[in-house]
mmCIF file of C-alpha atoms and ligand atoms in Angstrom:
data_model
loop_
_atom_site.group_PDB
_atom_site.id
_atom_site.type_symbol
_atom_site.label_atom_id
_atom_site.label_comp_id
_atom_site.label_asym_id
_atom_site.label_seq_id
_atom_site.Cartn_x
_atom_site.Cartn_y
_atom_site.Cartn_z
ATOM 1 C CA UNK A 18 0.069 0.072 -0.052
ATOM 2 C CA UNK A 19 1.354 3.626 -1.033
ATOM 3 C CA UNK A 20 1.725 6.223 1.326
ATOM 4 C CA UNK A 21 -0.723 8.895 1.207
ATOM 5 C CA UNK A 22 1.805 11.419 -0.204
ATOM 6 C CA UNK A 23 2.794 9.010 -2.933
ATOM 7 C CA UNK A 24 -0.734 8.479 -3.951
ATOM 8 C CA UNK A 25 -1.147 12.155 -4.339
ATOM 9 C CA UNK A 26 1.847 12.538 -6.243
ATOM 10 C CA UNK A 27 0.748 9.942 -8.629
ATOM 11 C CA UNK A 28 -2.441 11.512 -9.084
ATOM 12 C CA UNK A 29 -0.747 14.748 -9.733
ATOM 13 C CA UNK A 30 1.700 13.031 -12.292
ATOM 14 C CA UNK A 31 -1.617 11.362 -13.901
ATOM 15 C CA UNK A 32 -3.165 14.963 -14.406
ATOM 16 C CA UNK A 33 -0.030 16.737 -15.561
ATOM 17 C CA UNK A 34 0.385 13.995 -18.327
ATOM 18 C CA UNK A 35 -3.407 13.769 -19.341
ATOM 19 C CA UNK A 36 -3.410 17.584 -19.906
ATOM 20 C CA UNK A 37 -0.063 17.636 -21.752
ATOM 21 C CA UNK A 38 0.588 19.072 -25.040
ATOM 22 C CA UNK A 39 3.709 17.223 -25.853
ATOM 23 C CA UNK A 40 5.327 14.776 -23.350
ATOM 24 C CA UNK A 41 8.766 14.026 -23.558
ATOM 25 C CA UNK A 42 10.233 10.820 -21.772
ATOM 26 C CA UNK A 43 13.718 10.334 -21.153
ATOM 27 C CA UNK A 44 14.597 6.616 -20.096
ATOM 28 C CA UNK A 45 17.675 4.979 -19.093
ATOM 29 C CA UNK A 46 18.914 1.411 -17.917
ATOM 30 C CA UNK A 47 16.448 1.480 -14.646
ATOM 31 C CA UNK A 48 13.188 1.076 -16.890
ATOM 32 C CA UNK A 49 14.794 -2.355 -18.186
ATOM 33 C CA UNK A 50 15.919 -3.344 -14.744
ATOM 34 C CA UNK A 51 12.586 -5.107 -13.917
ATOM 35 C CA UNK A 52 13.060 -7.058 -17.404
ATOM 36 C CA UNK A 53 16.280 -8.517 -15.866
ATOM 37 C CA UNK A 54 18.895 -6.421 -17.721
ATOM 38 C CA UNK A 55 21.270 -5.039 -15.064
ATOM 39 C CA UNK A 56 21.827 -1.334 -15.072
ATOM 40 C CA UNK A 57 25.297 0.068 -15.265
ATOM 41 C CA UNK A 58 25.673 1.441 -11.674
ATOM 42 C CA UNK A 59 23.476 -0.935 -9.743
ATOM 43 C CA UNK A 60 24.259 -4.409 -8.531
ATOM 44 C CA UNK A 61 25.116 -6.717 -11.175
ATOM 45 C CA UNK A 62 26.488 -4.162 -13.267
ATOM 46 C CA UNK A 63 30.062 -5.635 -13.222
ATOM 47 C CA UNK A 64 31.102 -7.916 -15.927
ATOM 48 C CA UNK A 65 34.224 -10.343 -15.293
ATOM 49 C CA UNK A 66 35.224 -7.959 -12.516
ATOM 50 C CA UNK A 67 35.198 -4.903 -14.724
ATOM 51 C CA UNK A 68 33.003 -1.969 -14.745
ATOM 52 C CA UNK A 69 31.204 -1.317 -18.057
ATOM 53 C CA UNK A 70 32.547 1.831 -18.226
ATOM 54 C CA UNK A 71 36.132 0.270 -18.512
ATOM 55 C CA UNK A 72 34.631 -1.792 -21.426
ATOM 56 C CA UNK A 73 32.475 0.449 -23.331
ATOM 57 C CA UNK A 74 35.087 2.647 -24.774
ATOM 58 C CA UNK A 75 37.002 3.060 -28.031
ATOM 59 C CA UNK A 76 40.263 2.411 -26.248
ATOM 60 C CA UNK A 77 39.020 -0.482 -24.521
ATOM 61 C CA UNK A 78 37.824 -1.938 -28.083
ATOM 62 C CA UNK A 79 41.416 -0.919 -29.732
ATOM 63 C CA UNK A 80 43.076 -2.688 -26.982
ATOM 64 C CA UNK A 81 41.210 -5.795 -26.654
ATOM 65 C CA UNK A 82 38.168 -6.298 -29.215
ATOM 66 C CA UNK A 83 37.730 -9.902 -28.146
ATOM 67 C CA UNK A 84 36.932 -8.852 -24.679
ATOM 68 C CA UNK A 85 34.752 -5.949 -25.716
ATOM 69 C CA UNK A 86 32.996 -8.111 -28.136
ATOM 70 C CA UNK A 87 32.430 -11.006 -25.561
ATOM 71 C CA UNK A 88 30.777 -8.482 -23.357
ATOM 72 C CA UNK A 89 28.377 -7.266 -25.955
ATOM 73 C CA UNK A 90 27.711 -10.803 -27.242
ATOM 74 C CA UNK A 91 26.881 -11.890 -23.759
ATOM 75 C CA UNK A 92 24.526 -8.882 -23.453
ATOM 76 C CA UNK A 93 22.861 -9.751 -26.864
ATOM 77 C CA UNK A 94 22.377 -13.641 -25.617
ATOM 78 C CA UNK A 95 20.631 -12.026 -22.477
ATOM 79 C CA UNK A 96 18.363 -10.218 -24.677
ATOM 80 C CA UNK A 97 16.817 -13.535 -25.888
ATOM 81 C CA UNK A 98 15.488 -14.295 -22.635
ATOM 82 C CA UNK A 99 14.143 -10.914 -21.814
ATOM 83 C CA UNK A 100 10.782 -9.117 -22.515
ATOM 84 C CA UNK A 101 9.474 -5.793 -21.960
ATOM 85 C CA UNK A 102 8.041 -5.297 -18.658
ATOM 86 C CA UNK A 103 4.815 -3.227 -17.416
ATOM 87 C CA UNK A 104 6.994 -0.047 -17.267
ATOM 88 C CA UNK A 105 7.716 -0.221 -21.160
ATOM 89 C CA UNK A 106 4.122 -1.141 -21.858
ATOM 90 C CA UNK A 107 2.774 1.689 -19.673
ATOM 91 C CA UNK A 108 4.583 4.142 -21.935
ATOM 92 C CA UNK A 109 3.059 2.691 -25.147
ATOM 93 C CA UNK A 110 -0.514 3.206 -23.412
ATOM 94 C CA UNK A 111 0.867 6.908 -22.480
ATOM 95 C CA UNK A 112 2.133 7.383 -26.108
ATOM 96 C CA UNK A 113 -1.407 6.174 -27.472
ATOM 97 C CA UNK A 114 -3.398 8.482 -25.334
ATOM 98 C CA UNK A 115 -0.990 11.659 -25.727
ATOM 99 C CA UNK A 116 -1.492 14.637 -27.963
ATOM 100 C CA UNK A 117 2.207 14.453 -28.865
ATOM 101 C CA UNK A 118 4.791 11.913 -27.434
ATOM 102 C CA UNK A 119 8.471 11.614 -28.164
ATOM 103 C CA UNK A 120 10.603 8.910 -26.152
ATOM 104 C CA UNK A 121 14.310 9.497 -25.858
ATOM 105 C CA UNK A 122 15.937 6.424 -24.588
ATOM 106 C CA UNK A 123 19.759 5.821 -23.555
ATOM 107 C CA UNK A 124 19.035 2.090 -23.843
ATOM 108 C CA UNK A 125 20.433 -0.086 -26.344
ATOM 109 C CA UNK A 126 18.482 -2.970 -25.702
ATOM 110 C CA UNK A 127 15.485 -2.444 -28.077
ATOM 111 C CA UNK A 128 12.656 -2.973 -25.439
ATOM 112 C CA UNK A 129 10.765 -0.114 -26.178
ATOM 113 C CA UNK A 130 10.149 -0.860 -29.953
ATOM 114 C CA UNK A 131 9.408 -4.511 -28.988
ATOM 115 C CA UNK A 132 7.008 -3.076 -26.435
ATOM 116 C CA UNK A 133 5.244 -0.855 -29.186
ATOM 117 C CA UNK A 134 6.622 2.472 -28.768
ATOM 118 C CA UNK A 135 6.548 4.407 -32.005
ATOM 119 C CA UNK A 136 8.174 7.782 -31.553
ATOM 120 C CA UNK A 137 11.648 6.725 -30.250
ATOM 121 C CA UNK A 138 15.067 8.359 -30.458
ATOM 122 C CA UNK A 139 17.865 5.895 -29.618
ATOM 123 C CA UNK A 140 20.563 8.157 -28.441
ATOM 124 C CA UNK A 141 23.001 5.458 -27.787
ATOM 125 C CA UNK A 142 22.570 3.213 -30.589
ATOM 126 C CA UNK A 143 21.305 -0.401 -30.890
ATOM 127 C CA UNK A 144 23.096 -3.369 -29.552
ATOM 128 C CA UNK A 145 21.694 -5.626 -32.441
ATOM 129 C CA UNK A 146 23.631 -3.638 -34.850
ATOM 130 C CA UNK A 147 26.975 -4.527 -36.321
ATOM 131 C CA UNK A 148 29.074 -1.533 -37.761
ATOM 132 C CA UNK A 149 32.251 -1.977 -39.865
ATOM 133 C CA UNK A 150 35.077 -0.120 -38.435
ATOM 134 C CA UNK A 151 36.389 0.451 -41.961
ATOM 135 C CA UNK A 152 33.748 1.296 -44.673
ATOM 136 C CA UNK A 153 31.034 1.885 -41.971
ATOM 137 C CA UNK A 154 28.393 -0.724 -43.379
ATOM 138 C CA UNK A 155 25.789 -1.670 -41.006
ATOM 139 C CA UNK A 156 23.878 -4.665 -40.622
ATOM 140 C CA UNK A 157 21.200 -5.778 -38.110
ATOM 141 C CA UNK A 158 21.653 -9.108 -36.270
ATOM 142 C CA UNK A 159 18.801 -11.386 -35.780
ATOM 143 C CA UNK A 160 18.660 -13.052 -32.341
ATOM 144 C CA UNK A 161 18.751 -16.794 -32.927
ATOM 145 C CA UNK A 162 16.802 -18.390 -30.175
ATOM 146 C CA UNK A 163 18.076 -21.755 -31.555
ATOM 147 C CA UNK A 164 21.789 -21.024 -31.594
ATOM 148 C CA UNK A 165 23.650 -23.156 -29.079
ATOM 149 C CA UNK A 166 25.429 -21.133 -26.387
ATOM 150 C CA UNK A 167 28.871 -22.132 -27.221
ATOM 151 C CA UNK A 168 28.974 -22.245 -31.043
ATOM 152 C CA UNK A 169 31.089 -19.549 -32.215
ATOM 153 C CA UNK A 170 29.253 -17.376 -29.500
ATOM 154 C CA UNK A 171 32.421 -15.093 -28.997
ATOM 155 C CA UNK A 172 33.713 -14.949 -32.524
ATOM 156 C CA UNK A 173 34.350 -11.436 -33.783
ATOM 157 C CA UNK A 174 32.314 -10.426 -36.684
ATOM 158 C CA UNK A 175 34.044 -9.202 -40.009
ATOM 159 C CA UNK A 176 32.658 -6.981 -42.689
ATOM 160 C CA UNK A 177 30.995 -8.895 -45.457
ATOM 161 C CA UNK A 178 32.009 -6.077 -47.845
ATOM 162 C CA UNK A 179 35.771 -5.238 -46.980
ATOM 163 C CA UNK A 180 36.441 -8.002 -44.195
ATOM 164 C CA UNK A 181 37.582 -5.510 -41.617
ATOM 165 C CA UNK A 182 36.637 -5.997 -37.849
ATOM 166 C CA UNK A 183 33.081 -4.769 -37.018
ATOM 167 C CA UNK A 184 32.094 -3.146 -33.766
ATOM 168 C CA UNK A 185 28.629 -2.865 -31.884
ATOM 169 C CA UNK A 186 26.533 -0.205 -33.159
ATOM 170 C CA UNK A 187 26.115 1.608 -29.902
ATOM 171 C CA UNK A 188 27.767 4.905 -28.632
ATOM 172 C CA UNK A 189 30.485 4.316 -26.291
ATOM 173 C CA UNK A 190 31.642 6.666 -23.308
ATOM 174 C CA UNK A 191 33.811 9.351 -24.969
ATOM 175 C CA UNK A 192 32.178 9.192 -28.264
ATOM 176 C CA UNK A 193 29.911 11.581 -29.910
ATOM 177 C CA UNK A 194 26.059 10.840 -30.373
ATOM 178 C CA UNK A 195 24.679 10.691 -33.936
ATOM 179 C CA UNK A 196 23.920 14.261 -34.673
ATOM 180 C CA UNK A 197 20.470 13.322 -36.066
ATOM 181 C CA UNK A 198 19.458 11.780 -32.744
ATOM 182 C CA UNK A 199 20.854 14.984 -30.738
ATOM 183 C CA UNK A 200 18.979 17.398 -33.177
ATOM 184 C CA UNK A 201 15.707 15.182 -32.836
ATOM 185 C CA UNK A 202 16.118 15.174 -29.003
ATOM 186 C CA UNK A 203 16.824 18.896 -28.531
ATOM 187 C CA UNK A 204 13.870 19.790 -30.736
ATOM 188 C CA UNK A 205 11.442 17.506 -28.631
ATOM 189 C CA UNK A 206 13.086 18.690 -25.336
ATOM 190 C CA UNK A 207 12.524 22.315 -26.503
ATOM 191 C CA UNK A 208 9.085 21.898 -27.711
ATOM 192 C CA UNK A 209 7.762 19.604 -24.881
ATOM 193 C CA UNK A 210 5.602 21.119 -21.921
ATOM 194 C CA UNK A 211 6.097 17.897 -19.821
ATOM 195 C CA UNK A 212 9.439 15.997 -19.331
ATOM 196 C CA UNK A 213 9.270 12.643 -17.605
ATOM 197 C CA UNK A 214 12.498 11.228 -16.688
ATOM 198 C CA UNK A 215 12.613 7.556 -16.037
ATOM 199 C CA UNK A 216 15.224 5.163 -14.496
ATOM 200 C CA UNK A 217 18.369 7.190 -15.336
ATOM 201 C CA UNK A 218 21.073 8.084 -13.118
ATOM 202 C CA UNK A 219 21.470 11.304 -14.949
ATOM 203 C CA UNK A 220 25.025 11.595 -15.183
ATOM 204 C CA UNK A 221 25.662 10.478 -18.626
ATOM 205 C CA UNK A 222 25.891 13.546 -20.887
ATOM 206 C CA UNK A 223 24.315 14.960 -23.176
ATOM 207 C CA UNK A 224 21.397 12.759 -22.364
ATOM 208 C CA UNK A 225 20.674 14.131 -18.941
ATOM 209 C CA UNK A 226 20.905 17.693 -20.308
ATOM 210 C CA UNK A 227 17.792 17.285 -22.433
ATOM 211 C CA UNK A 228 15.889 17.197 -19.212
ATOM 212 C CA UNK A 229 17.528 20.300 -17.741
ATOM 213 C CA UNK A 230 16.992 21.975 -21.125
ATOM 214 C CA UNK A 231 13.289 21.190 -20.892
ATOM 215 C CA UNK A 232 12.905 22.606 -17.409
ATOM 216 C CA UNK A 233 14.696 25.574 -18.718
ATOM 217 C CA UNK A 234 12.192 26.014 -21.427
ATOM 218 C CA UNK A 235 9.372 25.765 -18.812
ATOM 219 C CA UNK A 236 8.493 22.015 -18.880
ATOM 220 C CA UNK A 237 7.062 20.310 -15.973
ATOM 221 C CA UNK A 238 9.900 17.861 -14.825
ATOM 222 C CA UNK A 239 8.705 14.560 -13.437
ATOM 223 C CA UNK A 240 11.230 11.916 -12.322
ATOM 224 C CA UNK A 241 10.574 8.170 -11.627
ATOM 225 C CA UNK A 242 13.484 6.639 -9.708
ATOM 226 C CA UNK A 243 13.682 4.922 -6.220
ATOM 227 C CA UNK A 244 17.030 6.746 -5.803
ATOM 228 C CA UNK A 245 17.530 10.445 -6.038
ATOM 229 C CA UNK A 246 19.946 11.836 -8.850
ATOM 230 C CA UNK A 247 21.669 15.172 -9.790
ATOM 231 C CA UNK A 248 18.186 15.965 -11.550
ATOM 232 C CA UNK A 249 16.077 15.459 -8.332
ATOM 233 C CA UNK A 250 16.336 18.758 -6.855
ATOM 234 C CA UNK A 251 15.260 20.408 -10.253
ATOM 235 C CA UNK A 252 12.181 18.216 -10.604
ATOM 236 C CA UNK A 253 8.459 19.317 -9.994
ATOM 237 C CA UNK A 254 7.688 15.733 -8.799
ATOM 238 C CA UNK A 255 10.013 12.913 -7.700
ATOM 239 C CA UNK A 256 8.193 9.670 -7.599
ATOM 240 C CA UNK A 257 10.629 7.328 -5.522
ATOM 241 C CA UNK A 258 9.272 3.942 -7.117
ATOM 242 C CA UNK A 259 10.228 1.582 -9.525
ATOM 243 C CA UNK A 260 9.211 2.313 -12.985
ATOM 244 C CA UNK A 261 6.753 -0.610 -13.716
ATOM 245 C CA UNK A 262 4.604 0.067 -10.728
ATOM 246 C CA UNK A 263 4.749 4.095 -11.057
ATOM 247 C CA UNK A 264 4.062 4.022 -14.915
ATOM 248 C CA UNK A 265 1.464 1.276 -14.655
ATOM 249 C CA UNK A 266 -0.460 3.788 -12.258
ATOM 250 C CA UNK A 267 0.113 6.575 -14.098
ATOM 251 C CA UNK A 268 -0.900 5.037 -17.509
ATOM 252 C CA UNK A 269 -4.184 3.297 -16.174
ATOM 253 C CA UNK A 270 -4.921 5.173 -12.906
ATOM 254 C CA UNK A 271 -7.232 2.463 -11.442
ATOM 255 C CA UNK A 272 -4.221 0.057 -11.683
HETATM 256 P P1 LIG B 3 22.631 3.717 -14.789
HETATM 257 O O1 LIG B 3 22.855 2.296 -14.647
HETATM 258 O O2 LIG B 3 23.485 4.938 -14.756
HETATM 259 O O3 LIG B 3 21.352 4.060 -13.862
HETATM 260 C C1 LIG B 3 20.152 3.632 -13.577
HETATM 261 C C2 LIG B 3 19.130 4.330 -12.828
HETATM 262 O O4 LIG B 3 18.135 3.580 -12.805
HETATM 263 C C3 LIG B 3 19.788 4.442 -11.463
HETATM 264 O O5 LIG B 3 19.349 5.811 -11.109
HETATM 265 C C4 LIG B 3 18.714 3.592 -10.565
HETATM 266 O O6 LIG B 3 18.380 4.289 -9.361
HETATM 267 C C5 LIG B 3 17.517 3.623 -11.617
HETATM 268 N N1 LIG B 3 16.708 2.273 -11.224
HETATM 269 C C6 LIG B 3 17.107 1.251 -11.161
HETATM 270 N N2 LIG B 3 16.037 0.298 -11.002
HETATM 271 C C7 LIG B 3 15.043 1.117 -11.391
HETATM 272 C C8 LIG B 3 13.563 0.927 -11.610
HETATM 273 N N3 LIG B 3 13.149 -0.655 -11.221
HETATM 274 N N4 LIG B 3 12.885 1.739 -11.904
HETATM 275 C C9 LIG B 3 13.137 2.870 -12.193
HETATM 276 N N5 LIG B 3 14.608 3.353 -11.912
HETATM 277 C C10 LIG B 3 15.578 2.455 -11.424
HETATM 278 O O7 LIG B 3 21.822 3.809 -16.500
HETATM 279 P P2 LIG B 3 21.721 5.194 -17.301
HETATM 280 O O8 LIG B 3 21.397 6.592 -16.683
HETATM 281 O O9 LIG B 3 20.876 4.705 -18.304
HETATM 282 O O10 LIG B 3 23.165 5.166 -17.888
HETATM 283 C C11 LIG B 3 23.952 4.224 -18.137
HETATM 284 C C12 LIG B 3 24.415 4.119 -19.654
HETATM 285 O O11 LIG B 3 24.519 2.740 -19.775
HETATM 286 C C13 LIG B 3 23.505 4.602 -20.742
HETATM 287 O O12 LIG B 3 24.214 5.452 -21.666
HETATM 288 C C14 LIG B 3 22.955 3.275 -21.493
HETATM 289 O O13 LIG B 3 23.254 3.484 -22.632
HETATM 290 C C15 LIG B 3 23.785 2.201 -21.090
HETATM 291 N N6 LIG B 3 23.088 1.046 -20.511
HETATM 292 C C16 LIG B 3 21.895 0.682 -21.153
HETATM 293 C C17 LIG B 3 21.204 -0.693 -20.880
HETATM 294 C C18 LIG B 3 20.054 -1.171 -21.724
HETATM 295 O O14 LIG B 3 20.042 -0.829 -22.710
HETATM 296 N N7 LIG B 3 18.981 -1.801 -20.934
HETATM 297 C C19 LIG B 3 21.551 -1.218 -19.484
HETATM 298 C C20 LIG B 3 22.943 -0.728 -18.996
HETATM 299 C C21 LIG B 3 23.433 0.455 -19.428
HETATM 300 ZN ZN1 LIG B 4 33.713 -2.818 -44.231
#
């Protein structure tokens, strides 16, 4: 049973979202946590004793592509067993009922699209894309549920066009974001009147800056995160709950 204060905050968030002209939602790893995908900064974020920030960099890839690929291939294999959770589904409902809705995600797991979200900007790329380090050819890989775990599972992919080594189609720490993604996210953050920030530690830039930017353009800022973040003191409403519970209640108020 939620406290009176939380129930009131959820009612208020529901009203703000219902009457919004343009809702922009910024999501991070926390929204996928309840699907079983570890966040980078939470428990279970370590991989072979290393922090993801040590592996998700161009330097790490140049030094040891095998190890970096092993990290990403393990995350791809994990995707075969995960599904969108009620938080992802609630955002689909919110989008369907909204006048205008833009989802900006830092996640690379594709779960928003799988759930059925339509207007999604993937700021940090897509873990199912391979990109050639030489000719930049891209291809989308299919998750094969029947693939045996150990069959060539950690083999580095090579480009079908030029045979150079390929890399995961994600944005690594220290790399620039795709300009089109920045441009679309910036426009949405400028135009929106409600900015809903869900499950992000708000420390990765420029992603977090879209929330601050929206606020400085007079959007109402609502944060859903069991923990406080550097954004919390700027928010109009901080709902300290897990995203599946909070978003389900906001999307379908009787839930
Ligand atoms: P983060 O790991 O830095 O922070 C996760 C945040 O989610 C924390 O603030 C935590 O309190 C919150 N959280 C945890 N469980 C939650 C829940 N059930 N409901 C709501 N909030 C919850 O993640 P970030 O801010 O997205 O930044 C990390 C970077 O790592 C991003 O650039 C992203 O690309 C990448 N990443 C992506 C995935 C993914 O695609 N699923 C997973 C891990 C990391
Ligand atoms: Zn190539």
